[in-house]
Amino acid sequence: MRRLVLAAMMIGMVTGAQAADLPDFPILRGSYVDAPSRSGNWEGWYVGGQIGYTSGDIDFSHAPSAMTSFMLRESVLADPVSGWALLPKNHAQSNGFGAFVGRNWQWDDVVLGVEANYNYLNGLESSAGDSMTRQIVNPKGETPPSGHTYTYNTTLSGSAALQVKDVTTFRGRAGWAAGNFLPYMFGGVAVGRMSVSRSATVSWDKYDAWAETQTVGNNTVTIQHNDYLGSGSAAQTEQAGEQLCDRLDRGPRA
C-alpha cells in the first residue's frame, strides 16, 4: 500500500511539472467544464411482465405432529407419538407468470426504489400420506404395578397436501449506480395464497405383560402373561381452502 501511494504521488508531481513547463498558449485558457457523469439514468417509473419456473422442497415430515399433540394432550402417548416423523419431504415444481411495477429515485450515484411484484403459480403443489406402527413400552407418566410392563401397540396414520396459488412481493431497494450496472440491496415482505389440508388418526391397543411363578411338586414353572387391557383411537382433519402466509424477503442483488 505504501508503494502504491508513493507511486501515485510521484505521478502527480511529474504531471504538475510538465504542465508548469508548457508555454502559455491562450488556447489552454478557458472556463472549467465538469466531466460527464459516469452513472446511467435510473430515475422514474417502470413496469413489466415475467414468465418463469419455480421449484422447491415441501417438508411434510411433522405435519400431523401438532394434531396428535392436541388429540393426545391428556394421554401418556402424547410425548412419544407427537415426535414421530411420519410423512416425507417432497419436491414440487411449477411454471408461472406475472407482472411488476416500480419507482426509482436517484441522487448522483445513489438509487433508492420500491417495487411490487405479482406471480401466479400454475400447479406448485404436493401431497403425501403414510402410516406407521410402533410399540411404546411404559411411557412417561404410566405407573404399572411392580413386575408388570405396559405396552401400547400404537399406529399413526396421516396425510397432508399443499398448493401455493400465487405470491405477491413488496420490496424496498438501495443501490449504487455504476454506469449501466446497478448493484443493490433489498428487503421486503412476500405474501402468498395457499390451499392446505392435513389429517391424522391415532389408534392403540394396550397390553400388560407380567410373569407368574408356580410350584408343582419339586418343579417351579414360570408362566408369562400378556393381558389385553383395551384400545383407543382419535382422529382429526383440518382443511383451509385459502390461507395467507407471509415471509421476510431480503438479500443482495446486482
PDB file of C-alpha atoms in Angstrom:
ATOM      1  CA  MET A   1       0.000   0.000   0.000  1.00  0.00           C
ATOM      2  CA  ARG A   2       2.841   2.444   0.782  1.00  0.00           C
ATOM      3  CA  ARG A   3       4.451   1.760  -2.614  1.00  0.00           C
ATOM      4  CA  LEU A   4       1.130   2.407  -4.349  1.00  0.00           C
ATOM      5  CA  VAL A   5       0.602   5.763  -2.556  1.00  0.00           C
ATOM      6  CA  LEU A   6       4.177   6.813  -3.270  1.00  0.00           C
ATOM      7  CA  ALA A   7       3.844   5.975  -6.973  1.00  0.00           C
ATOM      8  CA  ALA A   8       0.599   7.970  -7.185  1.00  0.00           C
ATOM      9  CA  MET A   9       2.281  10.995  -5.560  1.00  0.00           C
ATOM     10  CA  MET A  10       5.232  10.816  -7.975  1.00  0.00           C
ATOM     11  CA  ILE A  11       2.928  10.630 -10.994  1.00  0.00           C
ATOM     12  CA  GLY A  12       1.029  13.661  -9.736  1.00  0.00           C
ATOM     13  CA  MET A  13       4.248  15.627  -9.201  1.00  0.00           C
ATOM     14  CA  VAL A  14       5.559  14.794 -12.686  1.00  0.00           C
ATOM     15  CA  THR A  15       2.247  15.767 -14.287  1.00  0.00           C
ATOM     16  CA  GLY A  16       2.264  19.087 -12.460  1.00  0.00           C
ATOM     17  CA  ALA A  17       5.819  19.777 -13.504  1.00  0.00           C
ATOM     18  CA  GLN A  18       5.050  19.122 -17.160  1.00  0.00           C
ATOM     19  CA  ALA A  19       2.035  21.430 -17.030  1.00  0.00           C
ATOM     20  CA  ALA A  20       4.139  24.214 -15.480  1.00  0.00           C
ATOM     21  CA  ASP A  21       6.752  23.948 -18.241  1.00  0.00           C
ATOM     22  CA  LEU A  22       4.231  24.247 -21.091  1.00  0.00           C
ATOM     23  CA  PRO A  23       4.096  27.554 -22.982  1.00  0.00           C
ATOM     24  CA  ASP A  24       1.265  29.841 -22.009  1.00  0.00           C
ATOM     25  CA  PHE A  25      -0.893  29.460 -25.112  1.00  0.00           C
ATOM     26  CA  PRO A  26      -4.283  31.255 -24.980  1.00  0.00           C
ATOM     27  CA  ILE A  27      -5.954  28.121 -26.277  1.00  0.00           C
ATOM     28  CA  LEU A  28      -5.140  26.452 -22.977  1.00  0.00           C
ATOM     29  CA  ARG A  29      -7.068  29.093 -21.063  1.00  0.00           C
ATOM     30  CA  GLY A  30     -10.826  28.948 -20.528  1.00  0.00           C
ATOM     31  CA  SER A  31     -13.592  28.069 -18.131  1.00  0.00           C
ATOM     32  CA  TYR A  32     -13.628  24.677 -16.320  1.00  0.00           C
ATOM     33  CA  VAL A  33     -16.119  22.156 -17.677  1.00  0.00           C
ATOM     34  CA  ASP A  34     -17.444  19.339 -15.456  1.00  0.00           C
ATOM     35  CA  ALA A  35     -16.560  15.876 -16.604  1.00  0.00           C
ATOM     36  CA  PRO A  36     -19.612  13.910 -17.821  1.00  0.00           C
ATOM     37  CA  SER A  37     -21.214  11.677 -15.237  1.00  0.00           C
ATOM     38  CA  ARG A  38     -20.378   8.004 -15.475  1.00  0.00           C
ATOM     39  CA  SER A  39     -23.740   6.971 -13.967  1.00  0.00           C
ATOM     40  CA  GLY A  40     -26.742   5.953 -16.049  1.00  0.00           C
ATOM     41  CA  ASN A  41     -30.179   7.405 -15.504  1.00  0.00           C
ATOM     42  CA  TRP A  42     -32.162   5.091 -13.230  1.00  0.00           C
ATOM     43  CA  GLU A  43     -34.785   7.695 -12.261  1.00  0.00           C
ATOM     44  CA  GLY A  44     -38.507   7.087 -12.904  1.00  0.00           C
ATOM     45  CA  TRP A  45     -41.277   4.510 -13.148  1.00  0.00           C
ATOM     46  CA  TYR A  46     -41.028   1.114 -14.789  1.00  0.00           C
ATOM     47  CA  VAL A  47     -43.436  -1.750 -15.489  1.00  0.00           C
ATOM     48  CA  GLY A  48     -43.002  -5.184 -16.972  1.00  0.00           C
ATOM     49  CA  GLY A  49     -44.075  -8.795 -17.146  1.00  0.00           C
ATOM     50  CA  GLN A  50     -42.419 -12.105 -16.455  1.00  0.00           C
ATOM     51  CA  ILE A  51     -42.679 -15.820 -17.004  1.00  0.00           C
ATOM     52  CA  GLY A  52     -40.660 -18.275 -15.018  1.00  0.00           C
ATOM     53  CA  TYR A  53     -40.087 -21.646 -13.421  1.00  0.00           C
ATOM     54  CA  THR A  54     -40.273 -22.362  -9.697  1.00  0.00           C
ATOM     55  CA  SER A  55     -39.224 -25.401  -7.690  1.00  0.00           C
ATOM     56  CA  GLY A  56     -38.915 -26.117  -4.004  1.00  0.00           C
ATOM     57  CA  ASP A  57     -38.968 -28.723  -1.252  1.00  0.00           C
ATOM     58  CA  ILE A  58     -42.097 -29.167   0.889  1.00  0.00           C
ATOM     59  CA  ASP A  59     -41.406 -30.883   4.206  1.00  0.00           C
ATOM     60  CA  PHE A  60     -44.449 -32.845   5.425  1.00  0.00           C
ATOM     61  CA  SER A  61     -42.495 -34.896   7.979  1.00  0.00           C
ATOM     62  CA  HIS A  62     -44.070 -33.277  11.043  1.00  0.00           C
ATOM     63  CA  ALA A  63     -47.339 -32.088   9.501  1.00  0.00           C
ATOM     64  CA  PRO A  64     -49.521 -34.249  11.828  1.00  0.00           C
ATOM     65  CA  SER A  65     -47.471 -33.547  14.986  1.00  0.00           C
ATOM     66  CA  ALA A  66     -49.497 -30.561  16.227  1.00  0.00           C
ATOM     67  CA  MET A  67     -52.709 -32.511  15.650  1.00  0.00           C
ATOM     68  CA  THR A  68     -51.506 -35.602  17.524  1.00  0.00           C
ATOM     69  CA  SER A  69     -50.270 -33.433  20.401  1.00  0.00           C
ATOM     70  CA  PHE A  70     -53.745 -31.918  20.699  1.00  0.00           C
ATOM     71  CA  MET A  71     -55.616 -35.212  20.372  1.00  0.00           C
ATOM     72  CA  LEU A  72     -53.405 -36.967  22.936  1.00  0.00           C
ATOM     73  CA  ARG A  73     -52.894 -33.965  25.243  1.00  0.00           C
ATOM     74  CA  GLU A  74     -54.244 -35.860  28.293  1.00  0.00           C
ATOM     75  CA  SER A  75     -52.649 -39.195  27.384  1.00  0.00           C
ATOM     76  CA  VAL A  76     -49.305 -40.774  28.232  1.00  0.00           C
ATOM     77  CA  LEU A  77     -48.863 -41.261  24.467  1.00  0.00           C
ATOM     78  CA  ALA A  78     -48.673 -37.520  23.710  1.00  0.00           C
ATOM     79  CA  ASP A  79     -44.896 -37.081  24.008  1.00  0.00           C
ATOM     80  CA  PRO A  80     -43.692 -40.162  22.108  1.00  0.00           C
ATOM     81  CA  VAL A  81     -46.248 -40.071  19.275  1.00  0.00           C
ATOM     82  CA  SER A  82     -46.057 -36.332  18.529  1.00  0.00           C
ATOM     83  CA  GLY A  83     -42.335 -36.689  17.798  1.00  0.00           C
ATOM     84  CA  TRP A  84     -42.769 -39.256  15.022  1.00  0.00           C
ATOM     85  CA  ALA A  85     -41.703 -38.063  11.557  1.00  0.00           C
ATOM     86  CA  LEU A  86     -44.495 -39.695   9.571  1.00  0.00           C
ATOM     87  CA  LEU A  87     -44.519 -38.057   6.147  1.00  0.00           C
ATOM     88  CA  PRO A  88     -41.666 -37.450   3.678  1.00  0.00           C
ATOM     89  CA  LYS A  89     -40.175 -34.317   2.151  1.00  0.00           C
ATOM     90  CA  ASN A  90     -41.416 -33.814  -1.416  1.00  0.00           C
ATOM     91  CA  HIS A  91     -40.060 -31.796  -4.322  1.00  0.00           C
ATOM     92  CA  ALA A  92     -42.547 -29.618  -6.210  1.00  0.00           C
ATOM     93  CA  GLN A  93     -42.132 -27.593  -9.381  1.00  0.00           C
ATOM     94  CA  SER A  94     -44.273 -25.246 -11.437  1.00  0.00           C
ATOM     95  CA  ASN A  95     -44.227 -22.619 -14.148  1.00  0.00           C
ATOM     96  CA  GLY A  96     -45.762 -19.216 -13.616  1.00  0.00           C
ATOM     97  CA  PHE A  97     -46.272 -15.733 -14.955  1.00  0.00           C
ATOM     98  CA  GLY A  98     -46.854 -12.279 -13.538  1.00  0.00           C
ATOM     99  CA  ALA A  99     -46.182  -8.560 -13.665  1.00  0.00           C
ATOM    100  CA  PHE A 100     -44.279  -5.914 -11.708  1.00  0.00           C
ATOM    101  CA  VAL A 101     -44.251  -2.153 -11.248  1.00  0.00           C
ATOM    102  CA  GLY A 102     -41.679   0.008  -9.510  1.00  0.00           C
ATOM    103  CA  ARG A 103     -40.308   3.504  -8.969  1.00  0.00           C
ATOM    104  CA  ASN A 104     -36.683   4.654  -8.616  1.00  0.00           C
ATOM    105  CA  TRP A 105     -35.280   7.890  -7.202  1.00  0.00           C
ATOM    106  CA  GLN A 106     -31.681   8.846  -7.971  1.00  0.00           C
ATOM    107  CA  TRP A 107     -29.280  11.257  -6.254  1.00  0.00           C
ATOM    108  CA  ASP A 108     -25.932  11.245  -8.088  1.00  0.00           C
ATOM    109  CA  ASP A 109     -24.864   7.587  -7.828  1.00  0.00           C
ATOM    110  CA  VAL A 110     -27.316   6.653  -5.064  1.00  0.00           C
ATOM    111  CA  VAL A 111     -30.515   4.940  -6.240  1.00  0.00           C
ATOM    112  CA  LEU A 112     -33.471   4.177  -3.953  1.00  0.00           C
ATOM    113  CA  GLY A 113     -36.581   2.374  -5.136  1.00  0.00           C
ATOM    114  CA  VAL A 114     -39.720   0.413  -4.336  1.00  0.00           C
ATOM    115  CA  GLU A 115     -41.283  -2.442  -6.290  1.00  0.00           C
ATOM    116  CA  ALA A 116     -44.461  -4.547  -6.214  1.00  0.00           C
ATOM    117  CA  ASN A 117     -44.422  -7.931  -7.930  1.00  0.00           C
ATOM    118  CA  TYR A 118     -47.244 -10.443  -8.556  1.00  0.00           C
ATOM    119  CA  ASN A 119     -46.604 -14.013  -9.693  1.00  0.00           C
ATOM    120  CA  TYR A 120     -49.248 -16.658 -10.466  1.00  0.00           C
ATOM    121  CA  LEU A 121     -48.049 -20.243  -9.995  1.00  0.00           C
ATOM    122  CA  ASN A 122     -49.541 -22.961 -12.182  1.00  0.00           C
ATOM    123  CA  GLY A 123     -49.537 -26.161 -10.167  1.00  0.00           C
ATOM    124  CA  LEU A 124     -46.997 -25.674  -7.370  1.00  0.00           C
ATOM    125  CA  GLU A 125     -48.476 -28.407  -5.179  1.00  0.00           C
ATOM    126  CA  SER A 126     -47.686 -31.673  -3.460  1.00  0.00           C
ATOM    127  CA  SER A 127     -49.265 -34.227  -1.136  1.00  0.00           C
ATOM    128  CA  ALA A 128     -48.231 -37.195   0.997  1.00  0.00           C
ATOM    129  CA  GLY A 129     -49.805 -39.929   3.095  1.00  0.00           C
ATOM    130  CA  ASP A 130     -48.471 -42.799   5.179  1.00  0.00           C
ATOM    131  CA  SER A 131     -48.858 -44.827   8.378  1.00  0.00           C
ATOM    132  CA  MET A 132     -46.522 -46.376  10.933  1.00  0.00           C
ATOM    133  CA  THR A 133     -46.843 -48.722  13.914  1.00  0.00           C
ATOM    134  CA  ARG A 134     -44.600 -48.745  16.979  1.00  0.00           C
ATOM    135  CA  GLN A 135     -44.562 -50.382  20.403  1.00  0.00           C
ATOM    136  CA  ILE A 136     -44.397 -47.879  23.257  1.00  0.00           C
ATOM    137  CA  VAL A 137     -43.293 -49.533  26.494  1.00  0.00           C
ATOM    138  CA  ASN A 138     -44.040 -47.959  29.879  1.00  0.00           C
ATOM    139  CA  PRO A 139     -44.315 -44.388  28.559  1.00  0.00           C
ATOM    140  CA  LYS A 140     -43.591 -41.493  30.872  1.00  0.00           C
ATOM    141  CA  GLY A 141     -46.500 -40.986  33.262  1.00  0.00           C
ATOM    142  CA  GLU A 142     -47.529 -44.645  33.252  1.00  0.00           C
ATOM    143  CA  THR A 143     -47.338 -46.412  36.643  1.00  0.00           C
ATOM    144  CA  PRO A 144     -47.732 -50.171  36.238  1.00  0.00           C
ATOM    145  CA  PRO A 145     -47.589 -52.400  39.310  1.00  0.00           C
ATOM    146  CA  SER A 146     -44.264 -53.935  40.244  1.00  0.00           C
ATOM    147  CA  GLY A 147     -43.316 -56.709  37.846  1.00  0.00           C
ATOM    148  CA  HIS A 148     -45.745 -55.518  35.159  1.00  0.00           C
ATOM    149  CA  THR A 149     -44.933 -53.905  31.830  1.00  0.00           C
ATOM    150  CA  TYR A 150     -47.494 -51.877  29.919  1.00  0.00           C
ATOM    151  CA  THR A 151     -47.107 -51.900  26.148  1.00  0.00           C
ATOM    152  CA  TYR A 152     -49.071 -49.767  23.694  1.00  0.00           C
ATOM    153  CA  ASN A 153     -49.171 -51.095  20.130  1.00  0.00           C
ATOM    154  CA  THR A 154     -49.721 -47.717  18.510  1.00  0.00           C
ATOM    155  CA  THR A 155     -50.494 -46.870  14.889  1.00  0.00           C
ATOM    156  CA  LEU A 156     -50.314 -43.366  13.466  1.00  0.00           C
ATOM    157  CA  SER A 157     -51.628 -42.602  10.005  1.00  0.00           C
ATOM    158  CA  GLY A 158     -51.839 -39.218   8.354  1.00  0.00           C
ATOM    159  CA  SER A 159     -51.883 -37.184   5.183  1.00  0.00           C
ATOM    160  CA  ALA A 160     -51.097 -33.640   4.108  1.00  0.00           C
ATOM    161  CA  ALA A 161     -51.471 -31.563   0.947  1.00  0.00           C
ATOM    162  CA  LEU A 162     -50.294 -28.084  -0.002  1.00  0.00           C
ATOM    163  CA  GLN A 163     -50.876 -25.891  -3.045  1.00  0.00           C
ATOM    164  CA  VAL A 164     -49.319 -22.438  -3.464  1.00  0.00           C
ATOM    165  CA  LYS A 165     -51.579 -20.388  -5.752  1.00  0.00           C
ATOM    166  CA  ASP A 166     -49.770 -17.084  -6.113  1.00  0.00           C
ATOM    167  CA  VAL A 167     -47.201 -14.825  -4.472  1.00  0.00           C
ATOM    168  CA  THR A 168     -47.057 -11.036  -4.150  1.00  0.00           C
ATOM    169  CA  THR A 169     -43.908  -9.249  -3.000  1.00  0.00           C
ATOM    170  CA  PHE A 170     -43.334  -5.671  -1.824  1.00  0.00           C
ATOM    171  CA  ARG A 171     -39.703  -4.600  -1.623  1.00  0.00           C
ATOM    172  CA  GLY A 172     -37.566  -1.570  -0.976  1.00  0.00           C
ATOM    173  CA  ARG A 173     -34.199  -1.250  -2.677  1.00  0.00           C
ATOM    174  CA  ALA A 174     -30.984   0.757  -2.223  1.00  0.00           C
ATOM    175  CA  GLY A 175     -28.216   0.669  -4.835  1.00  0.00           C
ATOM    176  CA  TRP A 176     -25.131   2.365  -6.196  1.00  0.00           C
ATOM    177  CA  ALA A 177     -25.182   3.215  -9.899  1.00  0.00           C
ATOM    178  CA  ALA A 178     -22.056   2.389 -11.920  1.00  0.00           C
ATOM    179  CA  GLY A 179     -22.944   3.275 -15.478  1.00  0.00           C
ATOM    180  CA  ASN A 180     -25.398   0.685 -16.771  1.00  0.00           C
ATOM    181  CA  PHE A 181     -24.653  -1.600 -13.833  1.00  0.00           C
ATOM    182  CA  LEU A 182     -26.647  -1.292 -10.584  1.00  0.00           C
ATOM    183  CA  PRO A 183     -25.668  -3.472  -7.615  1.00  0.00           C
ATOM    184  CA  TYR A 184     -28.230  -3.132  -4.824  1.00  0.00           C
ATOM    185  CA  MET A 185     -29.569  -4.462  -1.544  1.00  0.00           C
ATOM    186  CA  PHE A 186     -33.255  -5.105  -0.982  1.00  0.00           C
ATOM    187  CA  GLY A 187     -35.668  -6.057   1.800  1.00  0.00           C
ATOM    188  CA  GLY A 188     -39.390  -6.595   1.941  1.00  0.00           C
ATOM    189  CA  VAL A 189     -42.248  -8.971   2.519  1.00  0.00           C
ATOM    190  CA  ALA A 190     -43.811 -11.752   0.428  1.00  0.00           C
ATOM    191  CA  VAL A 191     -47.476 -12.711   0.779  1.00  0.00           C
ATOM    192  CA  GLY A 192     -48.941 -15.842  -0.808  1.00  0.00           C
ATOM    193  CA  ARG A 193     -52.236 -17.710  -1.046  1.00  0.00           C
ATOM    194  CA  MET A 194     -52.257 -21.422  -0.275  1.00  0.00           C
ATOM    195  CA  SER A 195     -54.673 -24.338  -0.024  1.00  0.00           C
ATOM    196  CA  VAL A 196     -53.727 -26.526   2.945  1.00  0.00           C
ATOM    197  CA  SER A 197     -55.161 -29.764   4.291  1.00  0.00           C
ATOM    198  CA  ARG A 198     -53.951 -32.380   6.759  1.00  0.00           C
ATOM    199  CA  SER A 199     -55.329 -35.249   8.776  1.00  0.00           C
ATOM    200  CA  ALA A 200     -54.133 -37.626  11.484  1.00  0.00           C
ATOM    201  CA  THR A 201     -55.502 -40.759  13.113  1.00  0.00           C
ATOM    202  CA  VAL A 202     -54.016 -42.490  16.172  1.00  0.00           C
ATOM    203  CA  SER A 203     -55.119 -45.902  17.428  1.00  0.00           C
ATOM    204  CA  TRP A 204     -53.658 -48.156  20.095  1.00  0.00           C
ATOM    205  CA  ASP A 205     -54.075 -51.464  21.886  1.00  0.00           C
ATOM    206  CA  LYS A 206     -52.806 -51.745  25.451  1.00  0.00           C
ATOM    207  CA  TYR A 207     -51.281 -54.883  26.918  1.00  0.00           C
ATOM    208  CA  ASP A 208     -49.991 -55.849  30.365  1.00  0.00           C
ATOM    209  CA  ALA A 209     -47.046 -58.256  30.401  1.00  0.00           C
ATOM    210  CA  TRP A 210     -46.213 -59.979  33.658  1.00  0.00           C
ATOM    211  CA  ALA A 211     -44.779 -63.263  34.913  1.00  0.00           C
ATOM    212  CA  GLU A 212     -46.349 -65.707  37.357  1.00  0.00           C
ATOM    213  CA  THR A 213     -44.311 -68.382  39.157  1.00  0.00           C
ATOM    214  CA  GLN A 214     -45.959 -71.619  40.256  1.00  0.00           C
ATOM    215  CA  THR A 215     -44.501 -74.573  42.097  1.00  0.00           C
ATOM    216  CA  VAL A 216     -45.781 -78.034  41.258  1.00  0.00           C
ATOM    217  CA  GLY A 217     -44.177 -80.698  43.361  1.00  0.00           C
ATOM    218  CA  ASN A 218     -40.443 -80.209  43.067  1.00  0.00           C
ATOM    219  CA  ASN A 219     -40.783 -78.187  39.874  1.00  0.00           C
ATOM    220  CA  THR A 220     -41.015 -74.426  39.550  1.00  0.00           C
ATOM    221  CA  VAL A 221     -42.867 -73.133  36.492  1.00  0.00           C
ATOM    222  CA  THR A 222     -42.921 -69.536  35.252  1.00  0.00           C
ATOM    223  CA  ILE A 223     -45.959 -68.525  33.249  1.00  0.00           C
ATOM    224  CA  GLN A 224     -45.743 -65.422  31.043  1.00  0.00           C
ATOM    225  CA  HIS A 225     -48.940 -63.420  30.741  1.00  0.00           C
ATOM    226  CA  ASN A 226     -49.803 -60.727  28.192  1.00  0.00           C
ATOM    227  CA  ASP A 227     -53.231 -59.463  29.124  1.00  0.00           C
ATOM    228  CA  TYR A 228     -55.233 -57.256  26.816  1.00  0.00           C
ATOM    229  CA  LEU A 229     -56.321 -54.094  28.673  1.00  0.00           C
ATOM    230  CA  GLY A 230     -58.245 -52.240  25.984  1.00  0.00           C
ATOM    231  CA  SER A 231     -57.893 -49.946  22.991  1.00  0.00           C
ATOM    232  CA  GLY A 232     -58.496 -46.380  21.927  1.00  0.00           C
ATOM    233  CA  SER A 233     -58.370 -44.068  18.923  1.00  0.00           C
ATOM    234  CA  ALA A 234     -58.522 -40.394  17.973  1.00  0.00           C
ATOM    235  CA  ALA A 235     -58.788 -38.603  14.629  1.00  0.00           C
ATOM    236  CA  GLN A 236     -58.680 -35.031  13.395  1.00  0.00           C
ATOM    237  CA  THR A 237     -58.864 -33.319   9.997  1.00  0.00           C
ATOM    238  CA  GLU A 238     -58.025 -29.723   9.078  1.00  0.00           C
ATOM    239  CA  GLN A 239     -58.655 -28.074   5.744  1.00  0.00           C
ATOM    240  CA  ALA A 240     -58.226 -24.454   4.685  1.00  0.00           C
ATOM    241  CA  GLY A 241     -59.469 -23.621   1.194  1.00  0.00           C
ATOM    242  CA  GLU A 242     -57.421 -20.440   1.126  1.00  0.00           C
ATOM    243  CA  GLN A 243     -54.819 -19.321   3.624  1.00  0.00           C
ATOM    244  CA  LEU A 244     -52.491 -16.342   3.666  1.00  0.00           C
ATOM    245  CA  CYS A 245     -48.822 -16.755   4.520  1.00  0.00           C
ATOM    246  CA  ASP A 246     -46.058 -14.208   4.666  1.00  0.00           C
ATOM    247  CA  ARG A 247     -42.293 -14.165   4.981  1.00  0.00           C
ATOM    248  CA  LEU A 248     -39.490 -11.660   5.112  1.00  0.00           C
ATOM    249  CA  ASP A 249     -37.584 -11.309   1.847  1.00  0.00           C
ATOM    250  CA  ARG A 250     -34.151  -9.706   1.836  1.00  0.00           C
ATOM    251  CA  GLY A 251     -30.736 -10.003   0.216  1.00  0.00           C
ATOM    252  CA  PRO A 252     -28.150  -8.519  -2.169  1.00  0.00           C
ATOM    253  CA  ARG A 253     -28.586  -8.344  -5.921  1.00  0.00           C
ATOM    254  CA  ALA A 254     -26.820  -6.953  -8.932  1.00  0.00           C
TER     255      ALA A 254
END
